[in-house]
Coordinates of C-alpha atoms and ligand atoms in Angstrom, one line a residue:
M1 CA 196.4 -70.5 45.2
C2 CA 197.9 -69.6 41.8
G3 CA 199.7 -66.3 41.6
I4 CA 199.2 -63.4 39.1
V5 CA 201.6 -60.6 38.4
G6 CA 201.4 -57.9 35.7
Y7 CA 203.6 -54.9 34.9
T8 CA 203.5 -51.9 32.6
G9 CA 206.2 -49.2 32.7
P10 CA 209.6 -48.3 31.4
R11 CA 211.5 -51.3 32.7
Q12 CA 212.2 -54.7 31.1
V13 CA 209.1 -56.5 31.9
S14 CA 210.3 -60.1 31.8
R15 CA 212.7 -59.6 34.7
I16 CA 210.0 -58.0 36.8
L17 CA 207.5 -60.7 36.0
V18 CA 209.9 -63.6 36.8
E19 CA 211.0 -61.9 40.0
G20 CA 207.4 -61.3 41.0
L21 CA 206.4 -64.9 40.3
K22 CA 209.3 -66.1 42.4
R23 CA 207.8 -64.1 45.3
L24 CA 204.4 -65.6 44.6
E25 CA 205.7 -69.2 44.1
Y26 CA 204.3 -70.2 47.5
R27 CA 200.8 -69.7 46.1
G28 CA 201.3 -72.5 43.5
Y29 CA 204.2 -74.1 42.0
D30 CA 203.4 -76.8 39.4
S31 CA 204.0 -74.6 36.4
A32 CA 204.5 -71.0 35.4
G33 CA 204.6 -68.7 32.5
I34 CA 204.7 -65.1 31.1
A35 CA 203.2 -63.3 28.2
V36 CA 205.1 -60.1 27.0
Q37 CA 203.7 -57.5 24.7
K38 CA 205.9 -56.4 21.8
D39 CA 206.9 -52.7 22.1
V40 CA 205.0 -49.9 20.4
A41 CA 206.9 -50.0 17.2
Q42 CA 205.9 -53.6 16.7
A43 CA 202.3 -53.2 17.8
G44 CA 200.0 -55.7 16.1
E45 CA 202.4 -58.6 16.3
P46 CA 201.6 -61.5 18.4
I47 CA 202.7 -61.7 22.0
T48 CA 205.8 -63.5 23.3
L49 CA 204.6 -66.5 25.3
I50 CA 206.9 -68.6 27.5
K51 CA 205.5 -71.4 29.7
K52 CA 207.3 -74.1 31.7
T53 CA 206.2 -77.0 33.9
G54 CA 207.9 -77.0 37.3
K55 CA 209.1 -74.3 39.6
I56 CA 209.9 -70.7 38.7
A57 CA 213.6 -71.7 38.3
E58 CA 212.6 -73.6 35.2
L59 CA 210.8 -70.6 33.7
R60 CA 213.7 -68.3 34.6
K61 CA 216.0 -70.6 32.5
A62 CA 213.6 -70.5 29.6
V63 CA 213.3 -66.7 29.5
P64 CA 216.0 -65.0 27.4
K65 CA 217.9 -62.4 29.6
D66 CA 217.4 -59.7 27.0
L67 CA 213.8 -60.4 26.1
P68 CA 212.5 -57.0 25.0
G69 CA 209.1 -55.6 26.1
H70 CA 207.7 -53.3 28.8
C71 CA 204.2 -54.7 29.4
G72 CA 203.2 -58.2 30.3
I73 CA 201.5 -60.7 32.6
G74 CA 202.7 -63.8 34.5
H75 CA 201.2 -66.7 36.4
T76 CA 202.3 -69.5 38.8
R77 CA 199.8 -72.3 38.7
W78 CA 198.2 -74.7 41.2
A79 CA 196.3 -77.1 38.9
T80 CA 192.5 -77.4 39.3
H81 CA 191.4 -78.3 35.7
G82 CA 193.8 -80.2 33.5
V83 CA 197.1 -82.0 34.3
V84 CA 200.3 -80.2 35.0
N85 CA 202.1 -79.6 31.7
D86 CA 203.4 -76.7 29.6
V87 CA 200.2 -76.4 27.6
N88 CA 197.9 -76.1 30.6
A89 CA 200.2 -73.5 32.2
H90 CA 199.1 -69.9 32.0
P91 CA 199.1 -67.4 30.2
H92 CA 196.6 -68.6 27.6
L93 CA 196.2 -67.0 24.2
D94 CA 193.2 -66.6 22.0
G95 CA 193.2 -68.0 18.5
S96 CA 194.9 -64.9 16.9
G97 CA 197.7 -65.0 19.5
K98 CA 197.1 -61.3 20.2
I99 CA 195.2 -61.7 23.5
A100 CA 196.9 -63.3 26.6
I101 CA 195.2 -63.9 29.9
V102 CA 196.1 -65.3 33.3
H103 CA 193.4 -66.5 35.7
N104 CA 193.1 -67.5 39.3
G105 CA 189.9 -69.3 40.4
I106 CA 187.5 -71.6 38.7
I107 CA 185.1 -71.0 35.8
E108 CA 182.2 -73.2 36.6
N109 CA 180.4 -72.9 33.3
Y110 CA 183.4 -73.4 31.1
V111 CA 182.1 -76.5 29.4
A112 CA 179.0 -74.7 28.1
L113 CA 181.1 -71.7 27.0
K114 CA 183.6 -73.9 25.3
E115 CA 180.9 -75.7 23.4
M116 CA 179.5 -72.4 22.3
L117 CA 182.9 -71.1 21.2
E118 CA 183.8 -74.3 19.4
K119 CA 180.6 -74.0 17.4
E120 CA 181.9 -70.6 16.3
G121 CA 185.1 -72.3 15.1
T122 CA 187.4 -71.7 18.1
V123 CA 190.1 -74.3 18.6
F124 CA 191.2 -75.0 22.2
R125 CA 194.7 -75.9 23.0
S126 CA 194.6 -76.8 26.7
D127 CA 192.4 -78.7 29.1
T128 CA 191.9 -75.8 31.4
D129 CA 188.8 -73.9 32.3
S130 CA 190.8 -70.7 32.1
E131 CA 191.5 -70.8 28.3
V132 CA 187.8 -70.2 27.7
I133 CA 188.3 -66.6 29.0
A134 CA 190.9 -65.7 26.3
H135 CA 188.6 -66.9 23.5
L136 CA 185.6 -65.2 25.1
I137 CA 187.4 -61.9 25.2
S138 CA 188.5 -62.4 21.6
Y139 CA 184.9 -63.1 20.6
H140 CA 183.8 -59.8 22.2
Y141 CA 186.9 -57.8 21.1
D142 CA 186.2 -54.8 18.8
G143 CA 189.2 -52.6 19.3
D144 CA 188.8 -52.0 23.1
L145 CA 190.2 -54.6 25.5
E146 CA 188.4 -53.1 28.6
L147 CA 185.0 -53.3 26.9
A148 CA 185.7 -56.8 25.6
V149 CA 186.7 -58.0 29.1
K150 CA 183.5 -56.4 30.6
A151 CA 181.3 -58.0 28.0
S152 CA 183.0 -61.4 28.7
L153 CA 182.6 -61.2 32.4
K154 CA 178.8 -61.1 32.0
H155 CA 179.0 -64.7 30.8
L156 CA 181.4 -66.1 33.4
K157 CA 180.1 -68.1 36.4
G158 CA 182.6 -68.9 39.1
T159 CA 185.5 -67.2 40.7
Y160 CA 188.2 -65.2 39.0
G161 CA 191.1 -62.9 39.3
I162 CA 192.1 -62.1 35.7
A163 CA 194.8 -60.1 34.0
C164 CA 195.0 -59.7 30.3
I165 CA 196.8 -57.8 27.5
H166 CA 196.2 -57.3 23.8
A167 CA 199.0 -57.0 21.3
D168 CA 197.2 -54.0 19.6
E169 CA 197.0 -52.0 22.9
P170 CA 200.5 -51.3 23.9
G171 CA 201.1 -50.7 27.6
R172 CA 197.6 -51.6 28.7
I173 CA 196.7 -54.3 31.2
V174 CA 193.1 -55.0 32.1
G175 CA 192.2 -56.9 35.3
A176 CA 189.0 -58.1 36.9
R177 CA 188.1 -59.6 40.2
N178 CA 185.4 -61.8 41.5
G179 CA 186.3 -64.0 44.5
S180 CA 190.0 -64.1 43.8
P181 CA 192.2 -61.3 45.1
L182 CA 193.8 -58.7 42.8
V183 CA 195.8 -55.7 43.9
I184 CA 197.0 -52.7 41.9
G185 CA 200.5 -51.4 42.6
V186 CA 200.7 -47.7 42.0
G187 CA 204.3 -46.8 41.0
D188 CA 206.1 -43.8 39.7
G189 CA 205.4 -43.9 36.0
E190 CA 204.7 -47.7 36.2
M191 CA 201.8 -49.8 37.4
L192 CA 201.6 -53.4 38.7
L193 CA 198.8 -55.8 39.1
A194 CA 199.1 -58.9 41.3
S195 CA 197.2 -61.4 43.3
D196 CA 199.3 -60.6 46.4
V197 CA 201.3 -57.5 47.5
T198 CA 204.4 -59.6 48.1
A199 CA 204.9 -59.6 44.3
M200 CA 205.1 -55.8 44.1
L201 CA 206.8 -54.9 47.4
A202 CA 210.1 -54.4 45.7
H203 CA 208.6 -51.7 43.5
T204 CA 205.9 -49.9 45.4
K205 CA 204.0 -49.9 48.7
R206 CA 201.1 -47.9 47.4
V207 CA 198.3 -50.3 46.6
V208 CA 194.6 -50.4 45.7
Y209 CA 192.7 -53.6 46.7
L210 CA 190.1 -54.4 44.0
N211 CA 186.7 -55.4 45.2
D212 CA 184.6 -58.2 43.7
G213 CA 182.9 -57.0 40.5
E214 CA 185.5 -54.4 39.8
V215 CA 187.6 -54.0 36.6
V216 CA 190.9 -52.1 36.3
S217 CA 192.4 -50.8 33.1
M218 CA 195.9 -49.5 33.5
L219 CA 198.7 -47.8 31.5
P220 CA 202.1 -46.9 33.0
H221 CA 200.9 -43.4 34.2
E222 CA 197.3 -44.0 35.0
F223 CA 194.7 -46.5 36.1
K224 CA 190.9 -46.6 36.0
V225 CA 188.7 -48.8 38.2
S226 CA 185.1 -49.3 37.3
D227 CA 182.3 -51.4 38.8
G228 CA 180.0 -53.9 37.2
D229 CA 177.6 -51.2 36.2
D230 CA 180.4 -49.4 34.4
R231 CA 180.6 -46.5 36.9
V232 CA 184.1 -45.1 37.3
L233 CA 185.2 -45.3 40.9
D234 CA 187.6 -43.3 43.0
P235 CA 189.4 -46.0 44.9
K236 CA 191.5 -45.4 48.1
I237 CA 195.2 -45.9 47.8
D238 CA 196.5 -47.9 50.8
H239 CA 200.1 -48.1 52.1
V240 CA 201.5 -51.5 52.8
A241 CA 203.3 -51.7 56.1
W242 CA 205.4 -54.8 55.3
E243 CA 209.2 -54.3 54.7
L244 CA 210.9 -56.0 51.8
G245 CA 213.2 -57.8 54.3
A246 CA 210.1 -59.5 55.7
I247 CA 209.8 -61.5 52.5
E248 CA 213.5 -62.4 52.3
K249 CA 215.0 -65.5 53.9
E250 CA 217.5 -63.4 55.8
G251 CA 220.2 -66.0 56.3
Y252 CA 217.8 -68.9 57.1
S253 CA 217.8 -72.0 54.9
C254 CA 214.1 -71.7 54.2
Y255 CA 211.1 -69.6 55.0
M256 CA 209.6 -72.1 57.4
E257 CA 212.7 -72.2 59.6
K258 CA 212.8 -68.3 59.5
E259 CA 209.1 -68.1 60.4
I260 CA 209.4 -70.6 63.3
F261 CA 212.3 -68.6 64.8
E262 CA 210.5 -65.3 64.3
Q263 CA 207.8 -66.3 66.7
P264 CA 209.0 -64.5 69.8
D265 CA 208.9 -61.3 67.8
S266 CA 205.7 -62.0 65.9
I267 CA 203.8 -62.9 69.1
A268 CA 205.2 -59.7 70.7
R269 CA 203.8 -57.7 67.8
A270 CA 200.4 -59.4 68.2
L271 CA 200.3 -58.3 71.8
S272 CA 201.9 -54.9 71.4
G273 CA 199.7 -52.0 72.6
R274 CA 196.9 -54.4 73.5
M275 CA 197.7 -55.3 77.1
D276 CA 196.0 -52.9 79.5
F277 CA 197.7 -53.5 82.9
E278 CA 195.9 -50.6 84.5
Y279 CA 192.5 -52.3 84.0
G280 CA 193.8 -55.8 83.9
S281 CA 192.2 -56.3 80.5
S282 CA 192.9 -56.0 76.8
K283 CA 192.4 -53.2 74.3
L284 CA 191.1 -54.4 71.0
G285 CA 189.7 -51.3 69.3
G286 CA 189.5 -53.0 65.9
L287 CA 186.6 -55.1 67.1
D288 CA 184.6 -51.9 66.6
L289 CA 181.9 -53.0 69.1
T290 CA 180.5 -50.8 71.9
K291 CA 180.7 -51.9 75.5
K292 CA 177.0 -52.6 75.3
E293 CA 177.4 -54.8 72.2
L294 CA 180.3 -56.6 73.8
H295 CA 178.2 -57.3 77.0
A296 CA 175.3 -58.6 74.9
I297 CA 177.5 -61.4 73.5
E298 CA 176.4 -64.8 75.0
R299 CA 178.3 -67.3 72.9
V300 CA 181.3 -67.4 70.6
R301 CA 181.6 -69.3 67.4
V302 CA 184.8 -69.7 65.3
I303 CA 184.9 -70.6 61.6
A304 CA 188.2 -71.5 60.1
A305 CA 190.2 -74.1 58.2
G306 CA 193.4 -76.1 58.8
T307 CA 195.8 -74.5 61.2
S308 CA 193.6 -71.5 61.8
W309 CA 190.9 -74.0 62.9
H310 CA 193.3 -75.5 65.4
A311 CA 193.9 -71.9 66.8
G312 CA 190.2 -71.6 67.0
L313 CA 189.8 -74.8 69.0
V314 CA 192.3 -73.5 71.6
G315 CA 190.5 -70.1 71.5
C316 CA 187.1 -71.7 72.2
Q317 CA 188.5 -73.6 75.2
L318 CA 189.8 -70.3 76.5
M319 CA 186.5 -68.6 76.0
E320 CA 184.8 -71.3 78.1
S321 CA 187.4 -71.7 80.8
V322 CA 188.6 -68.1 81.2
A323 CA 185.6 -66.1 80.0
R324 CA 182.9 -68.6 80.8
L325 CA 181.2 -68.1 77.4
P326 CA 180.0 -71.2 75.5
A327 CA 182.2 -71.5 72.4
T328 CA 182.7 -73.9 69.5
A329 CA 185.0 -73.9 66.5
E330 CA 183.7 -75.2 63.2
L331 CA 185.4 -76.2 60.0
A332 CA 184.3 -73.6 57.5
S333 CA 183.9 -76.1 54.7
E334 CA 181.4 -78.1 56.9
L335 CA 179.5 -75.2 58.3
R336 CA 178.6 -73.6 55.0
Y337 CA 176.6 -76.5 53.7
R338 CA 175.0 -77.5 57.0
N339 CA 172.1 -75.1 57.2
P340 CA 173.5 -73.8 60.5
V341 CA 171.4 -72.5 63.3
V342 CA 172.6 -69.0 64.1
E343 CA 171.6 -68.2 67.7
P344 CA 170.9 -64.7 68.8
N345 CA 173.6 -62.9 70.8
S346 CA 176.3 -65.0 69.1
V347 CA 179.5 -63.5 67.7
Y348 CA 181.4 -65.4 65.0
F349 CA 185.1 -65.1 64.4
A350 CA 186.5 -66.0 61.0
V351 CA 190.1 -66.9 61.5
S352 CA 192.4 -66.9 58.5
Q353 CA 196.1 -66.1 58.0
S354 CA 195.6 -65.2 54.4
G355 CA 192.2 -63.7 54.7
E356 CA 191.4 -65.3 51.3
T357 CA 190.5 -68.9 52.2
A358 CA 187.4 -69.6 50.1
D359 CA 185.9 -72.1 52.6
T360 CA 186.1 -69.5 55.4
L361 CA 185.0 -66.6 53.3
Y362 CA 181.9 -68.4 52.0
A363 CA 181.0 -69.7 55.5
M364 CA 181.3 -66.2 56.8
R365 CA 179.0 -64.8 54.1
E366 CA 176.5 -67.5 54.9
I367 CA 176.5 -66.5 58.6
Q368 CA 176.2 -62.8 57.7
R369 CA 173.3 -63.6 55.5
R370 CA 171.6 -65.0 58.6
G371 CA 172.1 -61.8 60.4
S372 CA 175.0 -62.5 62.7
T373 CA 178.1 -60.4 63.3
V374 CA 181.3 -61.9 61.9
L375 CA 184.6 -60.5 63.1
G376 CA 187.9 -61.4 61.5
I377 CA 191.1 -62.6 63.0
C378 CA 193.4 -62.2 60.0
N379 CA 197.1 -61.6 59.2
V380 CA 196.9 -60.1 55.8
V381 CA 195.8 -56.5 55.9
G382 CA 193.2 -55.6 53.3
S383 CA 192.4 -59.3 52.6
T384 CA 188.8 -60.2 51.7
I385 CA 187.9 -61.7 55.0
A386 CA 189.4 -58.7 56.8
R387 CA 187.4 -56.3 54.6
E388 CA 184.1 -58.1 54.7
S389 CA 184.1 -58.6 58.5
A390 CA 182.4 -56.1 60.7
G391 CA 185.7 -55.6 62.6
G392 CA 188.3 -57.8 64.1
V393 CA 191.9 -58.3 65.2
Y394 CA 194.9 -58.2 62.9
V395 CA 197.5 -60.5 64.2
H396 CA 200.5 -58.7 62.7
S397 CA 202.6 -61.8 62.1
G398 CA 204.2 -60.2 59.0
P399 CA 204.2 -62.0 55.7
E400 CA 204.1 -65.8 56.1
I401 CA 205.6 -67.3 53.0
A402 CA 206.2 -71.0 53.9
V403 CA 203.2 -73.0 52.9
A404 CA 203.0 -74.6 56.4
S405 CA 201.6 -72.0 58.8
T406 CA 203.7 -71.5 62.0
K407 CA 204.0 -67.9 63.2
A408 CA 200.5 -67.0 62.1
F409 CA 199.2 -69.8 64.3
T410 CA 200.9 -68.5 67.5
S411 CA 199.8 -65.0 66.7
Q412 CA 196.2 -66.2 66.3
L413 CA 196.6 -67.8 69.7
A414 CA 197.8 -64.5 71.1
A415 CA 194.7 -62.8 69.7
F416 CA 192.4 -65.4 71.4
Y417 CA 194.2 -65.0 74.7
L418 CA 193.5 -61.2 74.5
L419 CA 189.9 -61.8 73.5
A420 CA 189.3 -64.3 76.3
L421 CA 190.7 -61.8 78.8
L422 CA 188.5 -59.0 77.4
F423 CA 185.3 -61.1 77.8
A424 CA 186.4 -62.6 81.1
R425 CA 186.9 -59.1 82.6
M426 CA 183.4 -58.2 81.5
H427 CA 182.1 -61.2 83.5
D428 CA 183.7 -63.1 86.3
M429 CA 187.4 -62.2 86.3
S430 CA 188.7 -59.9 89.0
H431 CA 191.1 -57.0 88.3
H432 CA 193.8 -58.8 90.2
E433 CA 193.3 -62.0 88.1
G434 CA 193.3 -59.9 84.9
V435 CA 196.7 -58.4 85.8
E436 CA 198.1 -61.8 86.7
F437 CA 196.8 -63.2 83.3
L438 CA 198.5 -60.3 81.5
G439 CA 201.7 -60.8 83.4
R440 CA 201.8 -64.4 82.0
L441 CA 200.8 -63.3 78.5
K442 CA 203.6 -60.8 78.5
D443 CA 206.1 -63.6 79.2
V444 CA 205.0 -65.6 76.2
P445 CA 207.6 -64.4 73.7
D446 CA 210.4 -65.4 76.2
L447 CA 208.8 -68.7 76.8
V448 CA 208.7 -69.4 73.1
R449 CA 212.3 -68.4 72.8
G450 CA 213.1 -70.9 75.5
A451 CA 211.2 -73.6 73.7
L452 CA 213.0 -72.9 70.5
A453 CA 216.3 -73.2 72.3
Q454 CA 215.7 -76.9 72.3
R455 CA 216.4 -76.9 68.6
D456 CA 219.4 -79.4 68.8
T457 CA 217.6 -81.8 71.1
I458 CA 214.6 -81.8 68.7
Q459 CA 216.8 -82.3 65.7
A460 CA 218.5 -85.3 67.2
I461 CA 215.2 -86.9 68.2
A462 CA 213.7 -86.1 64.7
K463 CA 216.7 -87.9 63.1
K464 CA 216.2 -90.9 65.4
Y465 CA 212.6 -91.3 64.3
S466 CA 212.8 -90.2 60.7
H467 CA 212.4 -93.7 59.5
A468 CA 208.9 -94.1 61.1
K469 CA 206.0 -94.3 58.7
D470 CA 203.3 -93.4 61.3
F471 CA 203.1 -91.2 64.3
L472 CA 200.5 -90.5 67.0
F473 CA 200.4 -87.0 68.5
L474 CA 198.5 -87.0 71.8
G475 CA 197.3 -84.1 74.0
R476 CA 194.5 -83.3 76.4
G477 CA 192.6 -80.1 77.1
L478 CA 194.2 -77.1 75.6
L479 CA 197.0 -79.4 74.3
Y480 CA 194.6 -81.5 72.2
P481 CA 194.4 -78.9 69.4
I482 CA 198.1 -78.6 69.7
A483 CA 198.5 -82.3 69.1
L484 CA 196.3 -81.9 66.0
E485 CA 198.5 -79.1 64.8
G486 CA 201.7 -81.1 65.4
A487 CA 200.3 -84.0 63.3
L488 CA 199.2 -81.6 60.5
K489 CA 202.6 -80.0 60.4
L490 CA 204.3 -83.4 60.1
K491 CA 201.9 -84.6 57.4
E492 CA 202.1 -81.6 55.2
I493 CA 205.8 -81.0 55.0
S494 CA 207.3 -84.6 55.5
Y495 CA 204.4 -86.6 53.9
V496 CA 204.7 -89.0 56.9
H497 CA 201.3 -90.2 58.2
A498 CA 200.4 -88.7 61.6
E499 CA 197.3 -88.7 63.7
G500 CA 196.4 -86.1 66.3
Y501 CA 194.3 -87.6 69.1
A502 CA 193.0 -86.6 72.5
S503 CA 195.2 -88.8 74.8
G504 CA 192.2 -90.0 76.7
E505 CA 190.7 -91.4 73.5
I506 CA 193.6 -93.7 72.4
K507 CA 192.2 -96.6 74.5
H508 CA 189.0 -96.3 72.4
G509 CA 190.6 -97.4 69.2
P510 CA 193.9 -95.9 68.1
I511 CA 195.9 -97.9 70.6
A512 CA 195.6 -100.8 68.2
L513 CA 198.0 -98.9 66.0
V514 CA 200.7 -98.9 68.6
S515 CA 203.8 -101.0 67.8
P516 CA 207.6 -100.6 68.1
D517 CA 207.4 -98.9 64.7
T518 CA 204.8 -96.3 65.6
P519 CA 206.1 -93.5 67.9
S520 CA 203.7 -91.6 70.1
L521 CA 204.4 -88.0 70.8
F522 CA 202.8 -86.8 74.1
L523 CA 202.2 -83.3 75.1
V524 CA 202.2 -83.3 78.9
P525 CA 200.1 -80.8 80.7
N526 CA 201.3 -79.6 84.1
D527 CA 198.0 -79.4 85.9
Y528 CA 195.4 -82.0 87.1
L529 CA 195.7 -83.8 83.7
R530 CA 199.4 -84.6 84.1
E531 CA 198.9 -87.8 85.9
K532 CA 196.2 -89.1 83.5
T533 CA 198.6 -88.3 80.6
I534 CA 201.4 -90.2 82.4
S535 CA 199.1 -93.2 82.7
N536 CA 198.3 -92.9 79.0
M537 CA 202.1 -92.9 78.3
K538 CA 202.5 -96.0 80.3
E539 CA 199.8 -97.7 78.4
I540 CA 201.7 -97.1 75.2
K541 CA 205.0 -98.2 76.7
A542 CA 203.4 -101.4 78.0
R543 CA 202.5 -102.2 74.4
G544 CA 206.1 -101.6 73.1
G545 CA 205.4 -98.2 71.5
P546 CA 208.2 -95.7 71.6
V547 CA 207.2 -92.5 73.5
I548 CA 208.5 -89.0 72.9
A549 CA 207.3 -86.5 75.5
V550 CA 207.2 -82.7 75.5
A551 CA 206.9 -81.6 79.1
D552 CA 208.0 -78.9 81.5
E553 CA 211.7 -78.7 82.2
G554 CA 212.7 -80.7 85.2
D555 CA 209.9 -83.2 85.0
E556 CA 212.0 -86.2 86.1
L557 CA 209.1 -88.6 86.2
V558 CA 208.1 -87.9 82.5
A559 CA 211.8 -88.0 81.6
S560 CA 212.2 -91.5 83.2
I561 CA 209.1 -92.9 81.4
A562 CA 209.6 -91.5 77.9
D563 CA 212.1 -92.8 75.5
D564 CA 212.9 -89.2 74.5
Y565 CA 212.1 -86.0 76.3
I566 CA 211.9 -82.5 75.0
P567 CA 212.0 -80.1 78.0
V568 CA 210.2 -76.7 77.6
P569 CA 210.0 -73.7 79.9
R570 CA 207.6 -74.0 82.8
T571 CA 204.5 -71.8 82.7
H572 CA 200.9 -71.9 83.9
A573 CA 198.9 -74.7 82.3
L574 CA 196.7 -72.2 80.5
F575 CA 199.7 -70.9 78.6
Q576 CA 201.3 -74.3 77.7
P577 CA 200.0 -74.2 74.0
F578 CA 202.7 -71.6 73.5
T579 CA 205.6 -73.7 74.8
M580 CA 204.4 -76.9 73.2
V581 CA 203.8 -75.9 69.6
P582 CA 207.3 -74.7 68.7
P583 CA 208.9 -78.1 69.4
L584 CA 206.3 -79.7 67.2
Q585 CA 206.9 -77.3 64.4
L586 CA 210.7 -78.0 64.7
F587 CA 210.1 -81.7 64.9
A588 CA 208.2 -81.7 61.6
Y589 CA 210.7 -79.4 60.0
F590 CA 213.7 -81.6 60.9
I591 CA 212.0 -84.8 59.9
A592 CA 211.2 -83.2 56.5
L593 CA 214.8 -82.1 56.2
E594 CA 216.0 -85.7 57.0
L595 CA 213.7 -87.0 54.3
G596 CA 214.9 -84.4 51.8
R597 CA 211.5 -82.8 51.3
D598 CA 210.8 -79.3 49.9
V599 CA 209.9 -77.8 53.3
D600 CA 208.6 -74.4 52.0
Q601 CA 206.7 -75.8 49.1
P602 CA 205.4 -79.3 49.9
R603 CA 203.9 -81.3 47.1
N604 CA 200.2 -80.8 46.2
L605 CA 199.8 -77.8 48.5
A606 CA 199.5 -74.1 48.0
K607 CA 199.3 -71.2 50.4
S608 CA 196.0 -69.3 50.4
V609 CA 193.4 -71.8 49.2
T610 CA 191.0 -69.7 47.2
V611 CA 189.0 -72.5 45.7
E612 CA 186.5 -74.7 47.6
Ligands
F6R1 C1 198.6 -75.6 57.4 C2 198.1 -74.6 56.7 C3 196.6 -74.7 56.3 C4 195.9 -73.3 56.5 C5 194.5 -73.3 56.0 C6 193.8 -72.1 56.3 O1 200.0 -75.4 57.8 O2 198.7 -73.6 56.3 O3 196.0 -75.7 56.9 O4 195.9 -73.1 57.9 O5 194.5 -73.5 54.6 O6 194.4 -71.0 55.7 P1 194.1 -69.5 56.2 O7 194.6 -69.4 57.6 O8 194.9 -68.6 55.3 O9 192.7 -69.3 56.1

């Protein structure tokens, strides 16, 4: 949600900033801008500021190819305060034009600060909360940018990741973090500062993750991190494992398509080294819990948002049916303000692809405050949720760039299957059953590959129904959360209205929506719920509603009832979420393509929602 990049070093900064912003565009894409410091010889002159509404391509056109300068900051925006226009785009300057800042997050007390500064004669140019930071730093500036930033932070309430430069301090970037991620990239004679490692992967893999309350001051050859009490820290330099290729499209037309088709590999990575056939169990050392602590767990709670919540809903059903542990998945944004009862012997899992979702992070802190253990199921290594949890499982999907989450979802599912097995083997499941479970789990990457092979069939069906204005997605049991996920995918990337429902519930209301113009997409389980689902399909058909069915290959009965049938590889009912979700991802993708939508960067959305 908004992206920051900063660079100081020997190279032409404008190119590095624009290229870095392009990598961060998935975090926000309504406007973007850069601020470049003039070189040493011209120190004291105002900063070059270029801002443009729209995508990074617009900014790229506006930045002269030979723009001089070796130190600067850039930003891609997802608007919170103030409409989308050039003026509200970041960076923001102070009155003298010498200080430039970029900001992620929300300054909650900006109105009071603005009034105070206006009384001092400050003139504001934009409607943003962020601009107040530039003027506040200017107010405190007395020849030392780092000190001025630290003095200003004392007055800010809210969340921020900030980067700023001053025209009189060549080569210096000062950054600060509170609730919005900021990472230092340590290069060879050059330094970077960004909200996300993807912006710096082309330049360095050596990074330092800032913690809340920390401030960094950097020059090309050095950086200093200090905490809120002004103590200089000795931060650890981490190595990023992601390869540059992982953030390229690699021949695909868009990131979402690439990430959908990467799933056999990303799921295999999530499982790799964690399936213990000898003991018929799973090895999840990252949980960092002793056998005794694991045995003491009596109930599982999941906190998450959006797609990660859907993975949690599947996970909780598995915990109950496989491990016989009571489990519920809660929307993080609801839990935080609900005064939740935290029962003893519960373990909470915070599930988040980005590891930065504000709702999930704050809910997790609320639970920790009440004394319960929170474990993370995250994709992004070093993310805030991963670092603040007591332990957890990294899902190793690799970078997910498309705003709509796909491969992270199936890897989160893989993590839950491993967890359910771990708990089950500590309770009722036999060694033999554990080995059988693992045998099926091991086949999942191939099953997903088989489901993805239906690409052409799905594309043809998507084309046929692309005129529809409303869809129903229906599933039961483990496939109910998959129906929710299918509906969410369609909504977010095609802007077509879709409702996910439990198939058994349609007769309690939603069946009133059924008409020849409202297709129903059924996920057909292959266990005792199959016949009930078929009855539900017939109820829709009897009312003239078109039916699309995703079902096991060779299911002649379903094929004869449905108007359109997407066959997927046959597996045990417990593993059907893996075969059912890829067709739904592709269905949403092809409808969005038919409608000419921007698949990777759908309107109004941003990846990594770091505001509440
Ligand atoms: C949907 C989607 C969102 C995220 C949600 C949580 O495709 O991407 O619903 O799942 O914002 O994000 P994370 O998993 O990063 O916490």
